[in-house]
JSON list of C-alpha atoms in Angstrom, two decimals:
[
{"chain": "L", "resi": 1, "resn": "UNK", "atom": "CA", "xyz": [-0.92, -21.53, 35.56]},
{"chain": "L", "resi": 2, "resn": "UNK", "atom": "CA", "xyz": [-2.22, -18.42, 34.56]},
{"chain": "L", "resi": 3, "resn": "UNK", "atom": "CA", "xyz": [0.17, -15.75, 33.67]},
{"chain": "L", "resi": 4, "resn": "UNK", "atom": "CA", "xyz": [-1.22, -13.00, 31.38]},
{"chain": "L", "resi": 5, "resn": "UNK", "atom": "CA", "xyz": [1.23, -14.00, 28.58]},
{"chain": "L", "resi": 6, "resn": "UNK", "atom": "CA", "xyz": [0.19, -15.32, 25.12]},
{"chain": "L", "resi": 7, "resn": "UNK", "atom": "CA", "xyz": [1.68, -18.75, 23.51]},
{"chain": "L", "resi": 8, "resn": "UNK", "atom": "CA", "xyz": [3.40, -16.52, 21.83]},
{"chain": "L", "resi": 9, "resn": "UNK", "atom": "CA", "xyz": [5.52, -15.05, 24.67]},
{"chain": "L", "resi": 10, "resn": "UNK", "atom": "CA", "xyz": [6.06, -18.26, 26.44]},
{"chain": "L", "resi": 11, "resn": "UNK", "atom": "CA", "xyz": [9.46, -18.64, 25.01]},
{"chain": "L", "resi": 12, "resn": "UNK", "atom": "CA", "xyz": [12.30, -21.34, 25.49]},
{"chain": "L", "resi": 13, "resn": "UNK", "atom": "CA", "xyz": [16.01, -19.74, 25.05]},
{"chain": "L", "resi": 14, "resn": "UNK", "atom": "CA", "xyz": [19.08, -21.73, 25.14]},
{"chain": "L", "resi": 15, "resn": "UNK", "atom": "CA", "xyz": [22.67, -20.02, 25.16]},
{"chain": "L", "resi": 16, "resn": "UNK", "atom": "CA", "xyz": [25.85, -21.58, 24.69]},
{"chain": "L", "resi": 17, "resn": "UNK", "atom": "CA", "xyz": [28.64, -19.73, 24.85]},
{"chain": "L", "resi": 18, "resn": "UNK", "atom": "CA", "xyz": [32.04, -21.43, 23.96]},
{"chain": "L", "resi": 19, "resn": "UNK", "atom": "CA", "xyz": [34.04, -19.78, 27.02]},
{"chain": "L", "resi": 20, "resn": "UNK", "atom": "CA", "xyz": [31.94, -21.16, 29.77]},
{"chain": "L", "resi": 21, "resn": "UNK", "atom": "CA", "xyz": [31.46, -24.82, 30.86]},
{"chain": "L", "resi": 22, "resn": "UNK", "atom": "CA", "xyz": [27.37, -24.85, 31.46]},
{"chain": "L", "resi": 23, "resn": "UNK", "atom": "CA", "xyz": [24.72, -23.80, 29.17]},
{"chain": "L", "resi": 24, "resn": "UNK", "atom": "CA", "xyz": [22.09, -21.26, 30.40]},
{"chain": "L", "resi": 25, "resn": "UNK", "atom": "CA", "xyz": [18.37, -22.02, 29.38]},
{"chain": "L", "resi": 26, "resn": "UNK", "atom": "CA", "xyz": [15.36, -20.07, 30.28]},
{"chain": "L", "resi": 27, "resn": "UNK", "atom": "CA", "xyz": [12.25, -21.21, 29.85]},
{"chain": "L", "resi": 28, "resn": "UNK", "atom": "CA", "xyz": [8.31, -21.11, 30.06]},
{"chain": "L", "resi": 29, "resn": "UNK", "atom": "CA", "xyz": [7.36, -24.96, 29.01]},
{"chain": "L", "resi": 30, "resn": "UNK", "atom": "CA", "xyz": [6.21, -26.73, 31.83]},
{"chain": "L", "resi": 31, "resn": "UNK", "atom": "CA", "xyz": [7.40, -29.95, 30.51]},
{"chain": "L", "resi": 32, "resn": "UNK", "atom": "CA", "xyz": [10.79, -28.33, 30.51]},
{"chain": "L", "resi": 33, "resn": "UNK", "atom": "CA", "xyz": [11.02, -27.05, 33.72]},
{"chain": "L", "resi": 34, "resn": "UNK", "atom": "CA", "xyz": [9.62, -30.41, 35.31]},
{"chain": "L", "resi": 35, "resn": "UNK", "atom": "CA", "xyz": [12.43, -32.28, 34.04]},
{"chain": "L", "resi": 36, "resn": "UNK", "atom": "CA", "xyz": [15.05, -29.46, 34.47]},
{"chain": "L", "resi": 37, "resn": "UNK", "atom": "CA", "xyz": [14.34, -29.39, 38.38]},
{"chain": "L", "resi": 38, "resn": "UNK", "atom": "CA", "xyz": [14.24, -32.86, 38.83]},
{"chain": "L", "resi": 39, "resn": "UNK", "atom": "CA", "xyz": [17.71, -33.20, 36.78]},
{"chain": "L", "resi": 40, "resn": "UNK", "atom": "CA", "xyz": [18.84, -30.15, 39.10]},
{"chain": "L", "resi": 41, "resn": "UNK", "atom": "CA", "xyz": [17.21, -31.69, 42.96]},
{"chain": "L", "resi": 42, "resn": "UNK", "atom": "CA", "xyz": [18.96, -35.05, 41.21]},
{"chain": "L", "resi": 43, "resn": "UNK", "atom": "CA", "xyz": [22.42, -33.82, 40.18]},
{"chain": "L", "resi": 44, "resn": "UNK", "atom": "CA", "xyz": [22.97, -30.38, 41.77]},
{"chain": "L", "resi": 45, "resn": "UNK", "atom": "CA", "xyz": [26.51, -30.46, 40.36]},
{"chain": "L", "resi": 46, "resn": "UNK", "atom": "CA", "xyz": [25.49, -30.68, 37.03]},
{"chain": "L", "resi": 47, "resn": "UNK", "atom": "CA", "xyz": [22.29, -28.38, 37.28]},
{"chain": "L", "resi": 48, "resn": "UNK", "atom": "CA", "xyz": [21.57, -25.85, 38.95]},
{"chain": "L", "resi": 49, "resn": "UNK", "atom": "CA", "xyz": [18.16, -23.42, 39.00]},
{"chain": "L", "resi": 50, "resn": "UNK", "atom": "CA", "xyz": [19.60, -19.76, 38.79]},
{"chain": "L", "resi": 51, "resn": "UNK", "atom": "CA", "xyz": [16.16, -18.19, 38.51]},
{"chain": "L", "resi": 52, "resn": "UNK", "atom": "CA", "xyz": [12.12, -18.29, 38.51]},
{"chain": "L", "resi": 53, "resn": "UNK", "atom": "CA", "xyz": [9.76, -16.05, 38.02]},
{"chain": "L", "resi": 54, "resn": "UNK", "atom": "CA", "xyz": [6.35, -16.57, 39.46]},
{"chain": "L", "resi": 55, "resn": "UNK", "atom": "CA", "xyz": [3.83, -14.37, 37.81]},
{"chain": "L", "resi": 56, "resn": "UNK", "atom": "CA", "xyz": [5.32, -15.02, 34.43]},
{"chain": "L", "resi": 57, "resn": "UNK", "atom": "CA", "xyz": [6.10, -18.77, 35.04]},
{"chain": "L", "resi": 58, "resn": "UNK", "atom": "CA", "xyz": [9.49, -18.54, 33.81]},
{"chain": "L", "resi": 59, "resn": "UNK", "atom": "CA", "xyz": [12.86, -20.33, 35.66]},
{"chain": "L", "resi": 60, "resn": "UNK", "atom": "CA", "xyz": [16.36, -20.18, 34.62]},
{"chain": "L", "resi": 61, "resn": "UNK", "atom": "CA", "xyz": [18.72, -23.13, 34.76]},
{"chain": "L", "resi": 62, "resn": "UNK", "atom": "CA", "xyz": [22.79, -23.58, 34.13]},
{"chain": "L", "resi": 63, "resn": "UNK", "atom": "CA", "xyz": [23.29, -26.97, 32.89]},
{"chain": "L", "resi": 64, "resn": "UNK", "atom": "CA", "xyz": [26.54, -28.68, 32.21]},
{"chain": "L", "resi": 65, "resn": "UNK", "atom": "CA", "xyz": [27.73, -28.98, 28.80]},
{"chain": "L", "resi": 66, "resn": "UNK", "atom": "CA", "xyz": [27.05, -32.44, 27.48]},
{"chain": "L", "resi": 67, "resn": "UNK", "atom": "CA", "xyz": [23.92, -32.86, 29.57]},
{"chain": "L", "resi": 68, "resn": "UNK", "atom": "CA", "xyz": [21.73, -31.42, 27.38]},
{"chain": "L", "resi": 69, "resn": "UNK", "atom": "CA", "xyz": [21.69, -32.55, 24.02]},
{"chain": "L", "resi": 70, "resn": "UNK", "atom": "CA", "xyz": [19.16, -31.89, 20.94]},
{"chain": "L", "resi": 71, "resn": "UNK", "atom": "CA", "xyz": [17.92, -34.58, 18.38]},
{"chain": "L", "resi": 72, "resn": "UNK", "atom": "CA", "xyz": [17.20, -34.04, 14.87]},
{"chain": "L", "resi": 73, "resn": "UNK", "atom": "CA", "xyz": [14.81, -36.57, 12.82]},
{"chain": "L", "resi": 74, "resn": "UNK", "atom": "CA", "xyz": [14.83, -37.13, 9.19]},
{"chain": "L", "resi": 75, "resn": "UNK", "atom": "CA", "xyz": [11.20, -36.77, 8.47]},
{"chain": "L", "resi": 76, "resn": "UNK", "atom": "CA", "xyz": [9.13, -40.33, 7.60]},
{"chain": "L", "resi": 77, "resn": "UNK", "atom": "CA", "xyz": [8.75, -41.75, 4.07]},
{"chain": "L", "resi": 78, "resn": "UNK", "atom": "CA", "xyz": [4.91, -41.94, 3.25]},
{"chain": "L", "resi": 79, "resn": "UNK", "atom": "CA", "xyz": [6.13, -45.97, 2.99]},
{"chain": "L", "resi": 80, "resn": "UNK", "atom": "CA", "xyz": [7.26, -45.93, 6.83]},
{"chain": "L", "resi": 81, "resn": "UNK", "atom": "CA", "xyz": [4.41, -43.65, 7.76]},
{"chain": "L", "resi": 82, "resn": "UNK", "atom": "CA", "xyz": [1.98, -46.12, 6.81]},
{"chain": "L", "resi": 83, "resn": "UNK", "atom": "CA", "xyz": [4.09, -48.59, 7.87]},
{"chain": "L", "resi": 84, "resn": "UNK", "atom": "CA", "xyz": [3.91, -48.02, 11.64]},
{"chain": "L", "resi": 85, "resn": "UNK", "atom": "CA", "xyz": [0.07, -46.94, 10.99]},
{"chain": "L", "resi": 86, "resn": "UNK", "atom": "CA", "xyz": [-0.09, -50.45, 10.35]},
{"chain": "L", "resi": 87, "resn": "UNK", "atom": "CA", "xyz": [1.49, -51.88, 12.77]},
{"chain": "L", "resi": 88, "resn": "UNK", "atom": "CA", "xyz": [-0.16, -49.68, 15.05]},
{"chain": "L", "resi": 89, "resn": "UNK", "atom": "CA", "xyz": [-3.03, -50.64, 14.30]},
{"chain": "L", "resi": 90, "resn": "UNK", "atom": "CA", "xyz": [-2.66, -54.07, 13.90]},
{"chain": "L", "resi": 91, "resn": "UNK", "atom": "CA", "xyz": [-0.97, -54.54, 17.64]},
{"chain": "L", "resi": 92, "resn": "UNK", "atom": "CA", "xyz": [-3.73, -51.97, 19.22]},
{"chain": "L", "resi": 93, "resn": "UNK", "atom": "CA", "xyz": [-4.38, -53.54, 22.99]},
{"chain": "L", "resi": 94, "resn": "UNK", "atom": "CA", "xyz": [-7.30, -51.15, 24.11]},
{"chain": "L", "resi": 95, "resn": "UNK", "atom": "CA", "xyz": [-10.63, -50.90, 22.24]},
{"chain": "L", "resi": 96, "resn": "UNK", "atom": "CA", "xyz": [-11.45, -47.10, 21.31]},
{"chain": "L", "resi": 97, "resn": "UNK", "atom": "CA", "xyz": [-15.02, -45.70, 22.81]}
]
């Protein structure tokens, strides 16, 4: 989708506030807002869309606290990197063209 903004301005925001029981994210990642709709047409009570914006491409969603949650990773050893290159390529089931 075309919208006139740059990378730059396609922005994901995420506010929790410690008073309220949902957590309000807007967003322009289309990834994002796939998954937050279905969530939202799947659970209704624990997601709602409170917004969307066409020509920019944005929507707004209140989500329940404890339904969204963010995961940090400790970043690979060069060991395990080459580890799981390895493996990877040792347990490859497609040929490349």
């Amino acid at each position: 989708m075309r919208t006139g903004l740059t990378k730059r301005q396609k922005t994901t925001e995420i506010f929790f506030d410690e008073t309220k029981r949902r957590i309000t994210v807007y967003t322009h990642n289309t990834d994002l807002k796939k998954r937050l709709t279905a969530f939202a047409e799947q659970y209704p009570d624990h997601c709602t869309m409170t917004d969307e914006d066409s020509e920019t491409g944005y929507k707004a969603f209140e989500v329940e606290k404890g339904r969204l949650s963010f995961r940090l990773t400790v970043p690979y050893s060069e060991e395990r990197r080459q580890a799981a290159s390895d493996y990877a390529k040792q347990n490859i089931h497609y040929k490349r063209k």
